[in-house]
Amino acid sequence: MSTNLYEAHNLVQRYNGREALNVPHLAIGQGETVFLTGPNGCGKSTLLRLLAFLERPAGGVLRYAGAAEGRKEATLLLQDPYLLHMSVFDNVVLGLKLRNQKAGLRQVFESCMRAAGFDDPWNFPERGPRELSGGERQRVALASRLALRPRVLLLDEPTANVDAASARALAQAVKNCKIEGITVVCATHDPALLRAVDAHEIRLGTAWDMDSPD
Ligand code: ADP
Ligand code: MG
């Protein structure tokens, strides 16, 4: 049994007094690949933000057993990721530049673009975000996350708005993460992605009933 990287008990998040998430118990092992499934509004994106330590929970306990602060080790890729108005190359290596890394940026660019499913990384470095398809943008954003060598990769419906070829490339990227030992937590209800990757599925509860009284 692997060591748990995350453990949560009675984890609750509320917005404006409304419960957005309620997870009695959750355990995610180091290096594990996990799919978060469940209907719209059941709290998948909310849980990902909590796992990224971008928000504090309203109640309960969330423990992270990484060596350092979880926020620095986990990176969240949003459903419609935002690329900066700079070249693809600069988008991918920006995080490393901010960490003052100057050497080896070309190798990082090439390997991370390949890991994100680009067979021809050097066709892309000078392009801007507007010269990419939705699927290519999603994969460049993934490459920029991989460049940071995260311990945990949090993906929010990565294949929701992409073409079939990009969806297959993203499935392959998730599989590669497992081989690399990166813990992946991926919200999705894409049947093709669920079929393509051998992963533990965590199904969140039913959607919050918008009309029910508090
Ligand atoms: P999912 O990703 O599974 O569709 P979300 O985590 O986005 O679900 O949302 C769970 C519930 O919390 C929904 O009812 C949603 O409207 C609500 N919610 C999510 N984020 C916020 C927010 N920032 N402010 C208010 N309500 C929110
Ligand atoms: Mg969501």
Short mmCIF file of C-alpha atoms and ligand atoms in Angstrom, two decimals:
data_model
loop_
_atom_site.label_atom_id
_atom_site.label_comp_id
_atom_site.label_asym_id
_atom_site.label_seq_id
_atom_site.Cartn_x
_atom_site.Cartn_y
_atom_site.Cartn_z
CA MET A 1 0.00 0.00 0.00
CA SER A 2 1.47 3.33 -1.02
CA THR A 3 1.77 6.21 1.41
CA ASN A 4 -1.07 8.67 1.17
CA LEU A 5 -0.14 12.04 -0.26
CA TYR A 6 -3.53 13.52 0.58
CA GLU A 7 -5.97 12.59 3.29
CA ALA A 8 -9.24 14.36 3.95
CA HIS A 9 -11.91 13.89 6.58
CA ASN A 10 -15.32 15.56 6.54
CA LEU A 11 -14.02 18.07 4.03
CA VAL A 12 -16.61 20.76 3.39
CA GLN A 13 -16.57 23.86 1.23
CA ARG A 14 -19.28 26.49 1.23
CA TYR A 15 -19.87 29.57 -0.90
CA ASN A 16 -22.31 32.18 0.37
CA GLY A 17 -23.56 29.68 2.93
CA ARG A 18 -24.28 27.01 0.33
CA GLU A 19 -22.49 23.70 0.55
CA ALA A 20 -20.48 23.16 -2.63
CA LEU A 21 -18.57 20.08 -1.52
CA ASN A 22 -18.87 17.47 1.20
CA VAL A 23 -16.37 14.62 1.25
CA PRO A 24 -16.56 12.36 4.32
CA HIS A 25 -13.27 10.64 3.55
CA LEU A 26 -10.64 10.80 0.85
CA ALA A 27 -7.21 9.25 0.47
CA ILE A 28 -4.92 9.70 -2.51
CA GLY A 29 -1.69 7.73 -2.64
CA GLN A 30 1.66 9.05 -3.76
CA GLY A 31 2.02 8.40 -7.50
CA GLU A 32 -1.60 7.38 -7.88
CA THR A 33 -3.81 8.40 -10.81
CA VAL A 34 -7.30 9.37 -9.72
CA PHE A 35 -10.36 10.37 -11.70
CA LEU A 36 -12.92 12.58 -9.98
CA THR A 37 -16.32 11.94 -11.49
CA GLY A 38 -19.88 12.92 -10.69
CA PRO A 39 -22.57 15.19 -12.11
CA ASN A 40 -22.13 18.87 -12.86
CA GLY A 41 -22.13 20.92 -9.70
CA CYS A 42 -21.07 18.06 -7.39
CA GLY A 43 -17.89 19.88 -6.43
CA LYS A 44 -15.14 18.46 -8.65
CA SER A 45 -13.58 21.83 -9.47
CA THR A 46 -14.00 22.91 -5.85
CA LEU A 47 -12.14 19.83 -4.62
CA LEU A 48 -9.33 20.45 -7.12
CA ARG A 49 -8.91 24.02 -5.83
CA LEU A 50 -8.71 22.67 -2.29
CA LEU A 51 -6.15 20.05 -3.34
CA ALA A 52 -4.14 22.86 -4.97
CA PHE A 53 -4.35 24.83 -1.68
CA LEU A 54 -5.81 27.78 -3.57
CA GLU A 55 -8.72 27.91 -1.11
CA ARG A 56 -9.14 26.97 2.49
CA PRO A 57 -11.96 24.57 3.33
CA ALA A 58 -14.93 25.79 5.36
CA GLY A 59 -14.75 22.68 7.48
CA GLY A 60 -12.94 19.41 8.01
CA VAL A 61 -9.35 18.40 7.58
CA LEU A 62 -7.14 18.17 4.50
CA ARG A 63 -3.69 16.78 5.07
CA TYR A 64 -0.86 16.81 2.59
CA ALA A 65 2.06 14.53 3.27
CA GLY A 66 4.51 15.97 0.79
CA ALA A 67 7.97 17.01 1.85
CA ALA A 68 7.32 20.70 1.41
CA GLU A 69 4.31 22.96 1.36
CA GLY A 70 1.61 21.41 -0.84
CA ARG A 71 0.91 24.62 -2.69
CA LYS A 72 4.37 24.56 -4.21
CA GLU A 73 4.23 20.90 -5.20
CA ALA A 74 0.78 20.77 -6.79
CA THR A 75 -0.23 22.53 -9.96
CA LEU A 76 -3.77 22.98 -11.28
CA LEU A 77 -4.63 23.06 -14.96
CA LEU A 78 -7.98 24.77 -15.46
CA GLN A 79 -10.57 23.66 -17.97
CA ASP A 80 -9.92 26.70 -20.17
CA PRO A 81 -6.34 27.49 -19.29
CA TYR A 82 -5.05 30.97 -19.81
CA LEU A 83 -1.92 31.36 -21.90
CA LEU A 84 0.00 34.58 -21.61
CA HIS A 85 0.36 36.76 -24.70
CA MET A 86 3.83 35.59 -25.42
CA SER A 87 5.27 32.84 -27.58
CA VAL A 88 4.59 29.17 -26.94
CA PHE A 89 8.24 28.74 -25.97
CA ASP A 90 8.04 31.51 -23.37
CA ASN A 91 4.74 30.19 -22.02
CA VAL A 92 6.26 26.76 -21.48
CA VAL A 93 9.51 27.90 -19.82
CA LEU A 94 8.18 30.98 -17.99
CA GLY A 95 7.92 29.20 -14.64
CA LEU A 96 11.55 28.12 -14.88
CA LYS A 97 12.67 31.63 -15.82
CA LEU A 98 10.83 32.94 -12.78
CA ARG A 99 12.83 30.45 -10.75
CA ASN A 100 15.97 31.94 -12.31
CA GLN A 101 16.77 28.86 -14.31
CA LYS A 102 18.61 29.88 -17.47
CA ALA A 103 20.27 26.70 -18.68
CA GLY A 104 18.57 23.80 -20.40
CA LEU A 105 15.39 25.67 -21.31
CA ARG A 106 15.38 24.31 -24.86
CA GLN A 107 15.59 20.72 -23.65
CA VAL A 108 12.81 21.31 -21.12
CA PHE A 109 10.66 22.89 -23.83
CA GLU A 110 11.19 19.95 -26.16
CA SER A 111 10.60 17.20 -23.62
CA CYS A 112 7.55 18.83 -22.04
CA MET A 113 5.97 19.59 -25.41
CA ARG A 114 6.52 15.96 -26.40
CA ALA A 115 5.03 14.80 -23.11
CA ALA A 116 2.00 16.97 -23.88
CA GLY A 117 1.56 15.17 -27.19
CA PHE A 118 3.38 17.43 -29.67
CA ASP A 119 5.38 15.23 -32.03
CA ASP A 120 6.94 18.32 -33.62
CA PRO A 121 7.67 20.78 -30.77
CA TRP A 122 9.92 22.93 -32.94
CA ASN A 123 7.01 23.87 -35.21
CA PHE A 124 5.53 25.84 -32.32
CA PRO A 125 8.01 27.92 -30.31
CA GLU A 126 7.39 31.28 -31.98
CA ARG A 127 3.60 31.00 -32.24
CA GLY A 128 1.33 33.05 -30.08
CA PRO A 129 -1.72 31.72 -28.21
CA ARG A 130 -4.04 32.91 -30.98
CA GLU A 131 -2.25 30.78 -33.53
CA LEU A 132 -3.19 27.58 -31.69
CA SER A 133 -6.31 25.42 -31.69
CA GLY A 134 -8.16 24.90 -28.40
CA GLY A 135 -6.58 21.47 -28.04
CA GLU A 136 -3.11 22.83 -28.74
CA ARG A 137 -3.61 25.60 -26.17
CA GLN A 138 -4.68 23.05 -23.57
CA ARG A 139 -1.59 20.95 -24.29
CA VAL A 140 0.79 23.94 -24.24
CA ALA A 141 -0.69 24.83 -20.86
CA LEU A 142 -0.05 21.25 -19.74
CA ALA A 143 3.54 21.45 -21.02
CA SER A 144 4.04 24.64 -18.99
CA ARG A 145 2.87 22.77 -15.87
CA LEU A 146 5.09 19.76 -16.58
CA ALA A 147 8.08 22.11 -16.94
CA LEU A 148 7.76 22.85 -13.23
CA ARG A 149 8.22 19.14 -12.45
CA PRO A 150 5.20 19.08 -10.16
CA ARG A 151 4.70 16.33 -7.63
CA VAL A 152 0.95 16.59 -8.12
CA LEU A 153 -0.86 17.48 -11.33
CA LEU A 154 -4.49 18.53 -10.93
CA LEU A 155 -6.51 18.53 -14.15
CA ASP A 156 -9.99 20.00 -14.49
CA GLU A 157 -11.84 18.33 -17.37
CA PRO A 158 -8.79 18.54 -19.64
CA THR A 159 -10.53 17.01 -22.67
CA ALA A 160 -13.82 18.94 -22.39
CA ASN A 161 -13.10 21.48 -25.12
CA VAL A 162 -10.53 19.79 -27.32
CA ASP A 163 -10.49 17.89 -30.61
CA ALA A 164 -10.22 14.09 -30.68
CA ALA A 165 -6.50 14.02 -31.46
CA SER A 166 -5.70 16.34 -28.56
CA ALA A 167 -7.95 14.27 -26.29
CA ARG A 168 -5.95 11.15 -27.16
CA ALA A 169 -2.69 13.02 -26.58
CA LEU A 170 -3.91 14.20 -23.17
CA ALA A 171 -4.88 10.64 -22.21
CA GLN A 172 -1.37 9.53 -23.16
CA ALA A 173 0.12 12.40 -21.14
CA VAL A 174 -1.83 11.27 -18.06
CA LYS A 175 -0.50 7.73 -18.53
CA ASN A 176 3.05 9.07 -18.84
CA CYS A 177 2.63 10.97 -15.58
CA LYS A 178 1.96 7.68 -13.83
CA ILE A 179 5.19 6.26 -15.24
CA GLU A 180 7.04 9.39 -14.08
CA GLY A 181 5.59 8.99 -10.59
CA ILE A 182 3.54 12.19 -10.73
CA THR A 183 0.32 11.98 -8.72
CA VAL A 184 -2.57 12.97 -11.01
CA VAL A 185 -6.06 13.96 -9.90
CA CYS A 186 -8.26 14.56 -12.93
CA ALA A 187 -11.88 15.69 -12.93
CA THR A 188 -13.63 14.31 -15.97
CA HIS A 189 -16.74 12.73 -17.34
CA ASP A 190 -15.19 11.95 -20.69
CA PRO A 191 -15.86 8.21 -21.26
CA ALA A 192 -12.94 7.92 -23.70
CA LEU A 193 -10.51 9.33 -21.13
CA LEU A 194 -11.93 7.10 -18.39
CA ARG A 195 -11.50 4.07 -20.65
CA ALA A 196 -8.02 5.02 -21.83
CA VAL A 197 -6.35 5.34 -18.45
CA ASP A 198 -6.24 2.75 -15.70
CA ALA A 199 -7.05 4.87 -12.65
CA HIS A 200 -8.84 4.89 -9.34
CA GLU A 201 -12.24 6.56 -9.67
CA ILE A 202 -13.65 8.74 -6.90
CA ARG A 203 -17.27 9.59 -7.49
CA LEU A 204 -18.46 12.69 -5.72
CA GLY A 205 -22.00 12.96 -4.39
CA THR A 206 -25.04 14.18 -6.22
CA ALA A 207 -25.36 17.76 -7.41
CA TRP A 208 -26.42 20.40 -4.98
CA ASP A 209 -30.11 21.06 -5.44
CA MET A 210 -30.24 24.75 -6.28
CA ASP A 211 -33.86 25.06 -5.22
CA SER A 212 -33.63 23.37 -1.86
CA PRO A 213 -33.74 25.58 1.22
CA ASP A 214 -30.66 25.82 3.44
P1 ADP B 1 -18.28 20.67 -10.68
O1 ADP B 1 -16.88 21.07 -11.03
O2 ADP B 1 -18.41 19.26 -10.20
O3 ADP B 1 -19.25 20.96 -11.77
P2 ADP B 1 -18.10 22.91 -8.84
O4 ADP B 1 -17.04 22.57 -7.88
O5 ADP B 1 -17.76 23.86 -9.93
O6 ADP B 1 -18.74 21.56 -9.43
O7 ADP B 1 -19.33 23.54 -8.08
C1 ADP B 1 -19.96 22.95 -6.95
C2 ADP B 1 -21.05 23.87 -6.48
O8 ADP B 1 -20.47 25.04 -5.91
C3 ADP B 1 -21.98 24.36 -7.56
O9 ADP B 1 -23.27 24.49 -7.02
C4 ADP B 1 -21.40 25.70 -7.93
O10 ADP B 1 -22.39 26.56 -8.45
C5 ADP B 1 -20.88 26.20 -6.59
N1 ADP B 1 -19.71 27.05 -6.71
C6 ADP B 1 -18.51 26.69 -7.18
N2 ADP B 1 -17.62 27.70 -7.12
C7 ADP B 1 -18.29 28.75 -6.57
C8 ADP B 1 -17.92 30.09 -6.23
N3 ADP B 1 -16.68 30.56 -6.42
N4 ADP B 1 -18.90 30.89 -5.70
C9 ADP B 1 -20.14 30.42 -5.50
N5 ADP B 1 -20.54 29.16 -5.78
C10 ADP B 1 -19.63 28.33 -6.31
MG MG B 2 -16.05 21.76 -12.75
#
